[in-house]
JSON list of C-alpha atoms in Angstrom, two decimals:
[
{"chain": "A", "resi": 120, "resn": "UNK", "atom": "CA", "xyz": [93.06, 91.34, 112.52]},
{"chain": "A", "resi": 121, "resn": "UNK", "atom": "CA", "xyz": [94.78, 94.01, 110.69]},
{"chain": "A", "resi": 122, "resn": "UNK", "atom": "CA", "xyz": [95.60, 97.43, 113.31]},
{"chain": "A", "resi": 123, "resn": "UNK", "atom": "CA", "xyz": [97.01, 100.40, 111.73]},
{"chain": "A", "resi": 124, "resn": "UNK", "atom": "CA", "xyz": [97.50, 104.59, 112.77]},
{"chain": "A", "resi": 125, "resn": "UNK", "atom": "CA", "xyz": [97.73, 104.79, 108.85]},
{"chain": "A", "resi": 126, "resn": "UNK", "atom": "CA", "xyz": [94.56, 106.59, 107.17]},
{"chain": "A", "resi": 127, "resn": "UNK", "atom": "CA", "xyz": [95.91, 105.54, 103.89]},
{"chain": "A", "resi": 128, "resn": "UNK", "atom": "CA", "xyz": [96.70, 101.84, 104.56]},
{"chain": "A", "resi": 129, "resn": "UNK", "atom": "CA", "xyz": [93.10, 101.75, 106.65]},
{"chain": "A", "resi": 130, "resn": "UNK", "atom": "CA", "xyz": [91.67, 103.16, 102.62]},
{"chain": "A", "resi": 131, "resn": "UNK", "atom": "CA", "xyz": [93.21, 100.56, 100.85]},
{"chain": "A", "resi": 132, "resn": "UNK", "atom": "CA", "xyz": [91.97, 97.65, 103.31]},
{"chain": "A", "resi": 133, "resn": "UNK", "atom": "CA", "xyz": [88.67, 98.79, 104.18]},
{"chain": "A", "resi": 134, "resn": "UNK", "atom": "CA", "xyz": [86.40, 97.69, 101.37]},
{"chain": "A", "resi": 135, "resn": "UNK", "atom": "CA", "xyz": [87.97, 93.93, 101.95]},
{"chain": "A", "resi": 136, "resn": "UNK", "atom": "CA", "xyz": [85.91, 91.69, 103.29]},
{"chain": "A", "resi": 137, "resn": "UNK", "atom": "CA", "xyz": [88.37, 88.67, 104.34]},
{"chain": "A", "resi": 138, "resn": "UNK", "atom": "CA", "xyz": [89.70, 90.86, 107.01]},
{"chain": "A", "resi": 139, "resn": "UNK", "atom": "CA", "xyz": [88.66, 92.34, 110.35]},
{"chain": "A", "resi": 140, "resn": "UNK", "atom": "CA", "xyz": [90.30, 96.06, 110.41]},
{"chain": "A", "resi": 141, "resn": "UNK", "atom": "CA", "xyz": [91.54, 98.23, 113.75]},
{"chain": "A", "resi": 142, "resn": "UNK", "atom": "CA", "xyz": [92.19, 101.74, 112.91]},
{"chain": "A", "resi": 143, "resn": "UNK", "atom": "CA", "xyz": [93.82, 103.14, 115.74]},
{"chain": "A", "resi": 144, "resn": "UNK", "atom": "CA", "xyz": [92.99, 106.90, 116.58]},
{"chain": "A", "resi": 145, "resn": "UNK", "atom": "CA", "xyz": [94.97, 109.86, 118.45]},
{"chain": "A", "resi": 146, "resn": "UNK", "atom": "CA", "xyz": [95.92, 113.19, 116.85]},
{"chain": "A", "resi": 147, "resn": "UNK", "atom": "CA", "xyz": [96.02, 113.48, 112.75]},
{"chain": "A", "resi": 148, "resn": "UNK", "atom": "CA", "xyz": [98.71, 114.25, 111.23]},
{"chain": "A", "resi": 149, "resn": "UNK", "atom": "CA", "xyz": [97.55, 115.42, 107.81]},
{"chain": "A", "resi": 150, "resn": "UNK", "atom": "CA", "xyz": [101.37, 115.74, 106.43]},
{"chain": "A", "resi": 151, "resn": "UNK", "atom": "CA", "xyz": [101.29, 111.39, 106.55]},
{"chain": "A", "resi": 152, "resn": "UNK", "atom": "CA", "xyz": [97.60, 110.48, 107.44]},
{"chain": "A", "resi": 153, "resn": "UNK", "atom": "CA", "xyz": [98.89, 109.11, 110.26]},
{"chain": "A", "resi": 154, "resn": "UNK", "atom": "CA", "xyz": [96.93, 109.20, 113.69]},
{"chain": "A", "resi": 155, "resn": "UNK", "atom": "CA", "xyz": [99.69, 109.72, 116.95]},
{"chain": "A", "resi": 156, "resn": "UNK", "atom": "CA", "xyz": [99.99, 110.84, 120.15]},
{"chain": "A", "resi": 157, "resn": "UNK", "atom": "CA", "xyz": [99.28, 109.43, 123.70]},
{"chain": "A", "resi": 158, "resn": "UNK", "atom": "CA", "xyz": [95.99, 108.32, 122.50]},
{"chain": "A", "resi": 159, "resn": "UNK", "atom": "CA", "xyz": [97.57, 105.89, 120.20]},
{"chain": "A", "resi": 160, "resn": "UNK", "atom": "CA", "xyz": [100.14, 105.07, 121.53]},
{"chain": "A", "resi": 161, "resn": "UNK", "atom": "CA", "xyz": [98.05, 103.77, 124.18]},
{"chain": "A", "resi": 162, "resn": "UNK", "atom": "CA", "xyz": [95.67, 102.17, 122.01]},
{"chain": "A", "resi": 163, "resn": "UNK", "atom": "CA", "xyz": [98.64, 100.17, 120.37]},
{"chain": "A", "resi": 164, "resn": "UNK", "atom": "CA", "xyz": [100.09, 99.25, 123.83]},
{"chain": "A", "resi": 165, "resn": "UNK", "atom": "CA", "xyz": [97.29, 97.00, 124.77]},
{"chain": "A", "resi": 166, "resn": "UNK", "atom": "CA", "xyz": [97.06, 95.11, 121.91]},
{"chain": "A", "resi": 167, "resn": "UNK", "atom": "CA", "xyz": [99.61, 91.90, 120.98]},
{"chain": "A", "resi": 168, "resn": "UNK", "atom": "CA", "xyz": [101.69, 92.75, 117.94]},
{"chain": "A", "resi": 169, "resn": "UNK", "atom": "CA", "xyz": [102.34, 89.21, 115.35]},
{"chain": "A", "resi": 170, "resn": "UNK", "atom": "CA", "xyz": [104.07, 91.44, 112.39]},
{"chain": "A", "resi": 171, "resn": "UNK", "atom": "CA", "xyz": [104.61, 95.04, 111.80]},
{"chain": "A", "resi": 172, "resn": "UNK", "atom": "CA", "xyz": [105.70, 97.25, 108.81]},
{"chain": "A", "resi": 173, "resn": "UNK", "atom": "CA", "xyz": [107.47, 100.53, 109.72]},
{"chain": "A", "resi": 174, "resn": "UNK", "atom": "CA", "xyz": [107.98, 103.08, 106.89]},
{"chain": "A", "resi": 175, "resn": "UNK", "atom": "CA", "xyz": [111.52, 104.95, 107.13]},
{"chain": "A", "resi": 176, "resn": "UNK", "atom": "CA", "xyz": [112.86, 108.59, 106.42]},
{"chain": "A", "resi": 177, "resn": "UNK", "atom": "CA", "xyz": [116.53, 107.66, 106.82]},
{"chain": "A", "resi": 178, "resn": "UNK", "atom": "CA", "xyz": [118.70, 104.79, 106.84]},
{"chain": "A", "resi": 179, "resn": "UNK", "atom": "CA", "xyz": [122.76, 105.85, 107.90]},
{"chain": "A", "resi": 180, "resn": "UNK", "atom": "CA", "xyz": [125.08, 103.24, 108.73]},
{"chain": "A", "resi": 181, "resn": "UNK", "atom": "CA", "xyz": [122.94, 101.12, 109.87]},
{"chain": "A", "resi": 182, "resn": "UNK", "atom": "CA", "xyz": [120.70, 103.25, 111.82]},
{"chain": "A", "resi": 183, "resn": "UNK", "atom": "CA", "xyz": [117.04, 103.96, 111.49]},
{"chain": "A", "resi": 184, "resn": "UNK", "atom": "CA", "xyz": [115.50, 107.55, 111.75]},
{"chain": "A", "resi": 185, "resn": "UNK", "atom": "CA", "xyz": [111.98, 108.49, 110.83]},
{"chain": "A", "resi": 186, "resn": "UNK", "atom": "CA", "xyz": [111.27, 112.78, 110.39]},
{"chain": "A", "resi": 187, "resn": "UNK", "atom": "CA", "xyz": [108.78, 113.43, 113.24]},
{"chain": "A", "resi": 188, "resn": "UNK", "atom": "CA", "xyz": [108.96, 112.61, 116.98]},
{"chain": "A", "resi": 189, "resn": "UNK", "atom": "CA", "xyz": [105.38, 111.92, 117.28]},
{"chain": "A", "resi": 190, "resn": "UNK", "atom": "CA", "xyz": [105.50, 109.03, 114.79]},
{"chain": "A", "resi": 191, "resn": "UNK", "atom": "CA", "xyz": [108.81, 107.93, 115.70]},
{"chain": "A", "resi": 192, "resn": "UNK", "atom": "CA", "xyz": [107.13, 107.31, 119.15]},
{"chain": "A", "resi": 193, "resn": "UNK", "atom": "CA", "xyz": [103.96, 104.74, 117.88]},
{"chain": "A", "resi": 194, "resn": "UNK", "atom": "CA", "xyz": [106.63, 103.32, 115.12]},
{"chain": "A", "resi": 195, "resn": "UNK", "atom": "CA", "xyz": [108.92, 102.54, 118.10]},
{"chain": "A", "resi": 196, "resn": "UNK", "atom": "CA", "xyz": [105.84, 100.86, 120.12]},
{"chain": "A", "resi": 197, "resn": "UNK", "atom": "CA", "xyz": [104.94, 98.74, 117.16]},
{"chain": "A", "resi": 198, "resn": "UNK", "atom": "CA", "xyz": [108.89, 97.28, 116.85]},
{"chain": "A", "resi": 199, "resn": "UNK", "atom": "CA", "xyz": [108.96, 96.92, 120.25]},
{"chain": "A", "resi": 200, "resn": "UNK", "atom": "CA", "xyz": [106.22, 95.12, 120.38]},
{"chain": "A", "resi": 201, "resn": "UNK", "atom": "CA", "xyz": [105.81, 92.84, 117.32]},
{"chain": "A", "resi": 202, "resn": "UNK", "atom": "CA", "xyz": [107.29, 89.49, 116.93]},
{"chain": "A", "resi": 203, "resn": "UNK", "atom": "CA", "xyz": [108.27, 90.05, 113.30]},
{"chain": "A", "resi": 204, "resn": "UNK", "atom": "CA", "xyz": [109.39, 93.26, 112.40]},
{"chain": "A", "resi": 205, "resn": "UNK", "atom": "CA", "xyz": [109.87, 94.83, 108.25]},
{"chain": "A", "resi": 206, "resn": "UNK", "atom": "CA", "xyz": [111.80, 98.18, 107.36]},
{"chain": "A", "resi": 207, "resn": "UNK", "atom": "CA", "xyz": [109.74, 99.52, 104.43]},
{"chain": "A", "resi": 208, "resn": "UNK", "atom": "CA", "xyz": [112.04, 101.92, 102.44]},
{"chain": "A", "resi": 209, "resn": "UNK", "atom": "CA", "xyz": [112.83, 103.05, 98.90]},
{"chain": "A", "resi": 210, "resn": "UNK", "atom": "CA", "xyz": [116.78, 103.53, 98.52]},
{"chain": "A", "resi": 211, "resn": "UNK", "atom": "CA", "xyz": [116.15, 107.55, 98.37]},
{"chain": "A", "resi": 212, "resn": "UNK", "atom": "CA", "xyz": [116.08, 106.78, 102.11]},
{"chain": "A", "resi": 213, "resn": "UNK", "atom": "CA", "xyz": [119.72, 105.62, 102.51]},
{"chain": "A", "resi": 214, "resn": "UNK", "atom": "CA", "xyz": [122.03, 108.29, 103.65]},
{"chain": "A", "resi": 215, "resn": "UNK", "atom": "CA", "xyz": [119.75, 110.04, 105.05]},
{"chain": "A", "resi": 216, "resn": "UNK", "atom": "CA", "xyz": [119.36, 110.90, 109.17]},
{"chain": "A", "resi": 217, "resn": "UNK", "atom": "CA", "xyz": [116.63, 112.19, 110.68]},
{"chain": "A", "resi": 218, "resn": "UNK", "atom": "CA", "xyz": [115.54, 113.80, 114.32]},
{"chain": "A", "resi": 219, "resn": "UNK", "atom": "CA", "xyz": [114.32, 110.55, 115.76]},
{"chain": "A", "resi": 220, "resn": "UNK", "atom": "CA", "xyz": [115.67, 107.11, 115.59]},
{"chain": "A", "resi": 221, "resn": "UNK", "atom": "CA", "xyz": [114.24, 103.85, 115.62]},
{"chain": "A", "resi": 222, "resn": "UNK", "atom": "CA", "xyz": [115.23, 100.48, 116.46]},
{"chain": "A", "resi": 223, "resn": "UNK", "atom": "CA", "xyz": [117.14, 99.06, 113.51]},
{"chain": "A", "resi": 224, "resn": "UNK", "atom": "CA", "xyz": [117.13, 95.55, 113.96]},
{"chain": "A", "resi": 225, "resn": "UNK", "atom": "CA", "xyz": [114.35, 94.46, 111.38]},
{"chain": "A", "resi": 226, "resn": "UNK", "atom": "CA", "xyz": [113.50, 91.10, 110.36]},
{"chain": "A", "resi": 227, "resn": "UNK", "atom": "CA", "xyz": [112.37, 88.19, 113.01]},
{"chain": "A", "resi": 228, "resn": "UNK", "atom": "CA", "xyz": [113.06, 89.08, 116.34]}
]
């Protein structure tokens, strides 16, 4: 089973039919198509996590920081959580810092 918050990753799966799909709901955030908030996050805390793929704002020495508490908060649950963790980031991301950091150790936990 595939679970995402992500409005645009839940596009791009939906129409397969080799895959059972969990779109996770809470508040919208329009700015990333991102559902958030308690009602996610609590959504996502019940369920067991195999891999997860966390987007980035910021990469600085080593540390991980995302733009936006609320989706700092769910990205946060899903490391936590998952067995296997990815970083997705373009290199525009490193040097950057943002408001709300994020566990940085990526990779298998």
């Amino acid at each position: 089973m595939y679970v995402t918050n992500s409005l645009s990753a839940f596009s791009l799966l939906e129409a397969r039919e080799d895959c059972e799909l969990c779109l996770v709901g809470g508040m919208y955030r329009r700015r990333t198509a991102a559902f958030v908030g308690p009602m996610a996050e609590d959504a996502l805390r019940a369920l067991g996590i195999d891999t997860a793929f966390i987007g980035a704002n910021g990469i600085l020495d080593g540390d991980v920081s995302t733009s936006n508490m609320d989706e700092g908060r769910i990205q946060q649950l899903a490391f936590s959580k998952a067995d296997t963790r990815y970083l997705i980031a373009d290199s525009s991301r490193i040097g950057r810092r943002y408001i709300c950091p994020l566990q940085s150790e990526v990779g298998h936990r």
